[in-house]
Amino acid sequence: MTKKILVISTGGTIVSQIGEGGLAPTGGAGGIVDVLRGRFPEHDISLDELMSLDSSNVGPRHWRDIARAVWRALPNHDGVIITHGTDTMAYTASALAFMLRGLRKGVVLTGSQIPSFDPLSDAASNLCVAASALLCGITGVTIAFGRKVINGARAVKVSSTDMDAFDSPNAPPIASVTASGVKVTDWAMPKLARCGVLTVLEDELCGDVFLLKLTPGTKLEMLAALPDMGYRGVVIEAFGAGGAPDAGCCMKRGLYALAGAHIPVVVRSQCLTGGVDLSMYETGRTMREMGAISARDMTSEAAVTKLMWALGRTSDVSEIRKIFETNLAGEISI
Ligand code: ASP
């Protein structure tokens, strides 16, 4: 049966050309659709050239435009492919996973490490994996890249050079390409995506979230400056299972200032796999006692975008804590 697929193009290497200043997304996206129409002639594939940006320039405002474009398209299409720069694709995928929930259809992000004009480009194969993911019924927001499909809210860009650029460190891939086609290995996330009573678009975001990666010697007094800089939420990347320097009271003072300004603080681990347990070490307890919220095993991308999304709905810290205790898009192991 013929399926209707919309490609929303947003820029990135996949449509980039070499200009005077280096690679930039100046190419038209028509070639993307030509590739897909050539490989999937029985399906009806159309294009929305929504924006043409290097993904370093994509942020919360654009995520909302993309979410709205998807929302408009869904009633008349069987699925949507979003082509996007790879550098911030995991942030966009995570944000979309929170903004668009309960999807009964697939929304797949993809792009390429090598521009489409290059004979070695990975663009065509990534596009084909994305379309195949839609056609085999994977729902919700995912990333198709390399030879696998992963949950958008679990995605991390793990390589700036490899063709297998994305991974979902704390969750198995949803599907991978084998000699017999796309093999779905984990239906949990598509099921979760569908289990909402209603398909919803909740696109209010507060972009004023600061991510601090602790390093030995970080001057933690800086936390107290964040409210005056207009930040409304903070994610701290702590060491290991949730350690942070607590000698000298700087952390306590910083967190005290944030609590006084009603700014939620979410703590995640700097480690690629595993998560945080703020009760395990004495050095993590200060943060827990000061009301920090555990991100458990969420990625940075998911923790930051979930906090932006949560702050778009409420500024009540206890409500935000409840949101973080809820698995909304398969982003967290509970
Ligand atoms: N700088 C590019 C971007 O993120 C990288 C890519 O697409 O692979 O837009």
Coordinates of C-alpha atoms and ligand atoms in Angstrom, one line a residue:
M1 CA 0.0 0.0 0.0
T2 CA 1.3 3.5 -0.9
K3 CA 2.5 5.4 2.2
K4 CA 2.7 9.2 2.4
I5 CA 6.0 10.4 3.8
L6 CA 7.0 14.0 4.4
V7 CA 10.6 15.0 4.5
I8 CA 11.2 18.1 6.6
S9 CA 14.6 19.5 5.7
T10 CA 16.4 21.7 8.3
G11 CA 20.0 21.8 7.0
G12 CA 23.2 20.1 8.1
T13 CA 26.0 18.4 6.2
I14 CA 23.5 16.4 4.2
V15 CA 22.7 19.5 2.2
S16 CA 26.0 21.3 2.6
Q17 CA 28.3 22.6 -0.1
I18 CA 31.9 23.9 0.2
G19 CA 31.9 27.7 0.3
E20 CA 34.6 30.3 1.0
G21 CA 34.2 29.8 4.8
G22 CA 34.0 26.0 4.7
L23 CA 31.1 23.6 4.6
A24 CA 27.7 25.2 5.0
P25 CA 24.1 24.1 4.3
T26 CA 23.6 26.0 1.0
G27 CA 22.5 23.1 -1.2
G28 CA 18.8 22.5 -2.0
A29 CA 17.1 19.6 -0.3
G30 CA 15.6 18.4 -3.6
G31 CA 18.3 15.8 -4.0
I32 CA 17.2 14.1 -0.7
V33 CA 13.7 13.5 -2.0
D34 CA 15.1 12.3 -5.4
V35 CA 17.1 9.7 -3.6
L36 CA 14.1 8.5 -1.6
R37 CA 11.7 8.5 -4.6
G38 CA 14.3 6.5 -6.6
R39 CA 14.6 3.9 -3.8
F40 CA 11.0 3.8 -2.8
P41 CA 9.1 4.5 -6.0
E42 CA 5.8 3.0 -4.7
H43 CA 5.5 5.6 -2.0
D44 CA 4.4 9.2 -2.1
I45 CA 7.3 11.3 -0.8
S46 CA 7.1 15.1 -0.5
L47 CA 9.4 17.8 0.8
D48 CA 9.1 20.8 3.2
E49 CA 12.2 22.9 3.2
L50 CA 11.6 24.3 6.6
M51 CA 15.1 25.8 7.3
S52 CA 18.7 25.6 6.1
L53 CA 20.9 25.8 9.1
D54 CA 24.1 24.2 10.4
S55 CA 22.7 22.5 13.5
S56 CA 25.1 24.5 15.7
N57 CA 22.6 27.3 15.1
V58 CA 19.5 25.3 15.9
G59 CA 18.0 25.9 19.3
P60 CA 14.7 25.8 21.3
R61 CA 13.0 28.3 18.9
H62 CA 13.7 26.0 16.0
W63 CA 12.7 22.9 17.9
R64 CA 9.3 24.4 18.3
D65 CA 9.0 25.3 14.6
I66 CA 10.0 21.7 13.7
A67 CA 7.5 20.3 16.2
R68 CA 4.7 22.4 14.8
A69 CA 5.6 21.4 11.2
V70 CA 5.5 17.7 12.2
W71 CA 2.2 18.3 14.0
R72 CA 0.7 20.0 10.9
A73 CA 1.9 17.1 8.7
L74 CA 0.9 14.1 10.8
P75 CA -2.9 14.0 9.9
N76 CA -2.1 13.8 6.2
H77 CA 1.0 11.6 6.3
D78 CA 2.0 8.1 7.4
G79 CA 5.3 9.4 8.8
V80 CA 7.8 12.1 8.8
I81 CA 11.6 12.2 8.1
I82 CA 13.5 15.2 9.5
T83 CA 16.9 15.8 7.9
H84 CA 19.1 17.6 10.3
G85 CA 22.8 18.4 11.1
T86 CA 24.3 15.7 13.2
D87 CA 26.0 18.0 15.7
T88 CA 22.9 18.9 17.7
M89 CA 20.6 16.2 16.3
A90 CA 20.4 14.4 19.7
Y91 CA 19.2 17.6 21.4
T92 CA 16.5 18.2 18.7
A93 CA 15.4 14.5 18.9
S94 CA 15.2 14.6 22.7
A95 CA 13.3 17.9 22.6
L96 CA 10.9 16.6 20.0
A97 CA 10.3 13.4 22.0
F98 CA 9.1 15.5 24.9
M99 CA 7.1 17.9 22.8
L100 CA 5.4 15.3 20.6
R101 CA 4.1 12.4 22.8
G102 CA 1.8 9.5 22.3
L103 CA 2.6 9.4 18.6
R104 CA 0.9 6.6 16.6
K105 CA 3.2 7.4 13.7
G106 CA 6.9 7.6 13.2
V107 CA 9.1 10.8 13.2
V108 CA 12.6 9.9 12.2
L109 CA 15.6 12.2 12.3
T110 CA 18.6 11.5 10.0
G111 CA 21.4 13.3 8.3
S112 CA 24.9 12.5 7.1
Q113 CA 28.5 12.8 8.2
I114 CA 29.7 13.3 4.6
P115 CA 27.8 15.8 2.3
S116 CA 25.5 14.3 -0.4
F117 CA 27.7 15.6 -3.3
D118 CA 30.6 13.4 -2.2
P119 CA 30.6 9.9 -3.8
L120 CA 31.4 8.4 -0.3
S121 CA 28.4 10.1 1.3
D122 CA 26.4 8.2 3.9
A123 CA 23.3 10.3 3.1
A124 CA 21.5 7.9 0.8
S125 CA 21.9 4.9 3.1
N126 CA 20.8 6.9 6.2
L127 CA 17.8 8.2 4.3
C128 CA 16.9 4.7 3.3
V129 CA 17.2 3.4 6.9
A130 CA 15.0 6.3 8.0
A131 CA 12.3 5.5 5.4
S132 CA 12.5 1.8 6.2
A133 CA 12.0 2.5 9.9
L134 CA 8.8 4.3 9.1
L135 CA 7.6 1.7 6.7
C136 CA 8.1 -1.1 9.2
G137 CA 5.9 0.6 11.8
I138 CA 8.4 2.2 14.3
T139 CA 6.5 5.0 16.0
G140 CA 7.6 7.9 18.1
V141 CA 10.7 10.1 17.7
T142 CA 13.8 8.2 16.7
I143 CA 17.1 8.7 15.0
A144 CA 18.1 6.5 12.1
F145 CA 21.8 6.6 11.4
G146 CA 24.5 4.2 10.4
R147 CA 22.8 0.9 10.4
K148 CA 20.5 1.4 13.4
V149 CA 17.4 3.1 14.7
I150 CA 17.6 4.5 18.3
N151 CA 15.2 6.2 20.6
G152 CA 15.5 10.0 20.1
A153 CA 15.3 10.7 23.8
R154 CA 18.3 8.3 24.4
A155 CA 20.5 9.5 21.6
V156 CA 24.1 10.8 21.9
K157 CA 26.4 11.8 19.1
V158 CA 29.4 9.7 19.9
S159 CA 31.7 10.3 16.9
S160 CA 32.5 13.4 14.8
T161 CA 34.0 11.2 12.1
D162 CA 32.6 7.6 12.1
M163 CA 29.6 6.8 9.9
D164 CA 28.1 5.1 13.0
A165 CA 27.9 8.5 14.7
F166 CA 25.0 7.9 17.1
D167 CA 24.4 5.6 20.0
S168 CA 21.9 5.2 22.9
P169 CA 24.4 4.3 25.7
N170 CA 21.8 3.3 28.3
A171 CA 19.2 1.6 26.0
P172 CA 19.4 -1.0 23.3
P173 CA 18.8 0.1 19.7
I174 CA 15.2 -0.2 18.6
A175 CA 16.2 -1.7 15.3
S176 CA 19.2 -2.5 13.2
V177 CA 19.8 -3.3 9.6
T178 CA 20.6 -6.9 8.9
A179 CA 21.0 -8.9 5.6
S180 CA 17.2 -9.6 5.8
G181 CA 16.2 -5.9 6.3
V182 CA 15.3 -3.7 9.2
K183 CA 15.1 -6.0 12.3
V184 CA 13.2 -4.5 15.2
T185 CA 14.7 -5.7 18.4
D186 CA 13.0 -3.6 21.0
W187 CA 9.3 -2.6 20.7
A188 CA 9.3 -1.0 24.2
M189 CA 9.8 2.5 23.1
P190 CA 7.4 2.5 20.1
K191 CA 4.9 1.0 22.6
L192 CA 5.6 3.7 25.1
A193 CA 5.2 6.3 22.4
R194 CA 1.7 5.0 21.7
C195 CA 0.6 4.5 25.3
G196 CA -0.5 8.1 25.9
V197 CA -4.2 8.4 25.8
L198 CA -3.9 11.2 23.3
T199 CA -1.3 12.3 20.8
V200 CA -0.2 15.6 22.2
L201 CA 1.9 18.6 21.1
E202 CA 3.2 20.5 24.1
D203 CA 5.7 22.9 22.6
E204 CA 6.3 25.5 25.3
L205 CA 10.0 25.5 26.2
C206 CA 12.1 27.6 28.4
G207 CA 15.6 27.8 26.9
D208 CA 17.2 29.3 30.0
V209 CA 18.9 26.1 31.2
F210 CA 22.6 26.0 32.1
L211 CA 24.6 22.8 31.9
L212 CA 27.7 22.7 34.1
K213 CA 30.2 19.9 33.7
L214 CA 32.2 19.7 36.9
T215 CA 35.9 19.5 36.6
P216 CA 38.4 19.1 39.5
G217 CA 38.8 22.7 40.7
T218 CA 35.5 24.1 39.3
K219 CA 34.8 27.4 41.1
L220 CA 31.3 26.4 42.4
E221 CA 30.6 30.0 43.6
M222 CA 29.7 30.6 40.0
L223 CA 26.4 28.8 40.6
A224 CA 25.2 31.8 42.6
A225 CA 25.7 34.0 39.6
L226 CA 23.3 32.1 37.4
P227 CA 20.0 33.6 38.6
D228 CA 21.2 37.1 37.7
M229 CA 22.2 35.9 34.3
G230 CA 18.6 34.9 33.6
Y231 CA 18.9 31.2 34.0
R232 CA 15.9 29.3 35.3
G233 CA 17.2 25.8 35.5
V234 CA 20.6 24.1 36.0
V235 CA 21.9 20.6 35.0
I236 CA 25.0 19.6 36.8
E237 CA 27.2 16.8 35.3
A238 CA 28.7 15.3 38.4
F239 CA 31.5 12.8 38.7
G240 CA 30.8 9.1 38.4
A241 CA 27.7 8.0 40.4
G242 CA 27.0 11.6 41.4
G243 CA 30.0 13.0 43.3
A244 CA 30.7 16.7 43.6
P245 CA 33.3 18.5 45.6
D246 CA 31.7 19.4 49.0
A247 CA 34.8 20.5 50.9
G248 CA 34.8 24.3 51.6
C249 CA 31.0 24.7 51.4
C250 CA 31.2 26.4 48.0
M251 CA 28.8 23.8 46.5
K252 CA 26.4 24.4 49.4
R253 CA 26.5 28.1 49.0
G254 CA 25.9 27.9 45.3
L255 CA 23.0 25.5 45.7
Y256 CA 21.6 27.6 48.5
A257 CA 21.5 30.6 46.1
L258 CA 19.8 28.6 43.4
A259 CA 17.2 27.2 45.9
G260 CA 16.5 30.8 47.1
A261 CA 15.8 31.8 43.5
H262 CA 13.5 28.7 43.0
I263 CA 15.8 27.3 40.3
P264 CA 15.6 23.5 39.9
V265 CA 18.9 21.7 39.8
V266 CA 19.1 18.4 38.0
V267 CA 22.2 16.1 38.5
R268 CA 23.4 13.6 36.0
S269 CA 26.6 11.6 35.6
Q270 CA 29.5 12.6 33.3
C271 CA 29.9 8.9 32.5
L272 CA 28.5 7.8 29.1
T273 CA 26.8 4.7 30.6
G274 CA 25.2 4.1 34.0
G275 CA 23.6 6.9 35.9
V276 CA 23.6 8.8 39.2
D277 CA 22.6 7.6 42.7
L278 CA 22.9 10.7 44.9
S279 CA 22.7 8.6 48.1
M280 CA 25.7 6.4 47.3
Y281 CA 28.6 8.7 48.3
E282 CA 29.0 11.3 51.0
T283 CA 30.1 13.7 48.3
G284 CA 26.8 13.4 46.5
R285 CA 24.7 13.8 49.6
T286 CA 25.1 17.6 49.8
M287 CA 23.3 17.9 46.4
R288 CA 20.6 15.6 47.5
E289 CA 20.1 17.3 50.8
M290 CA 19.9 20.7 49.0
G291 CA 17.0 19.3 46.9
A292 CA 18.8 18.4 43.7
I293 CA 16.8 16.2 41.3
S294 CA 18.4 13.0 40.0
A295 CA 18.5 12.5 36.3
R296 CA 19.3 8.8 36.9
D297 CA 20.6 7.4 33.6
M298 CA 19.4 10.1 31.3
T299 CA 21.7 11.6 28.7
S300 CA 22.8 15.3 29.0
E301 CA 20.7 16.0 25.9
A302 CA 17.6 14.5 27.4
A303 CA 18.2 16.1 30.9
V304 CA 18.7 19.6 29.4
T305 CA 15.7 19.4 27.0
K306 CA 13.4 17.7 29.6
L307 CA 14.2 20.5 32.0
M308 CA 13.5 23.1 29.3
W309 CA 10.2 21.4 28.5
A310 CA 9.3 21.1 32.2
L311 CA 10.1 24.8 32.8
G312 CA 7.8 25.5 29.8
R313 CA 5.0 24.0 31.8
T314 CA 5.7 25.1 35.4
S315 CA 8.2 26.8 37.5
D316 CA 7.2 24.9 40.7
V317 CA 10.3 22.9 41.7
S318 CA 8.2 20.0 43.2
E319 CA 6.2 19.7 40.0
I320 CA 9.5 19.6 38.0
R321 CA 10.7 16.8 40.4
K322 CA 7.6 14.8 39.6
I323 CA 8.1 15.3 35.9
F324 CA 11.7 14.0 36.3
E325 CA 10.4 10.9 38.1
T326 CA 8.2 10.1 35.1
N327 CA 9.3 8.3 32.1
L328 CA 7.8 10.3 29.3
A329 CA 9.5 9.1 26.2
G330 CA 11.7 6.2 27.2
E331 CA 14.4 8.6 28.3
I332 CA 14.9 7.1 31.7
S333 CA 15.1 3.6 33.3
I334 CA 12.7 3.6 36.2
Ligands
ASP1 N1 28.0 20.9 11.3 C1 27.1 20.0 10.8 C2 25.7 20.2 11.4 O1 25.5 19.7 12.5 C3 27.5 18.5 11.0 C4 26.7 17.5 10.3 O2 25.6 17.7 9.9 O3 27.2 16.3 10.2 O4 24.9 20.9 10.9

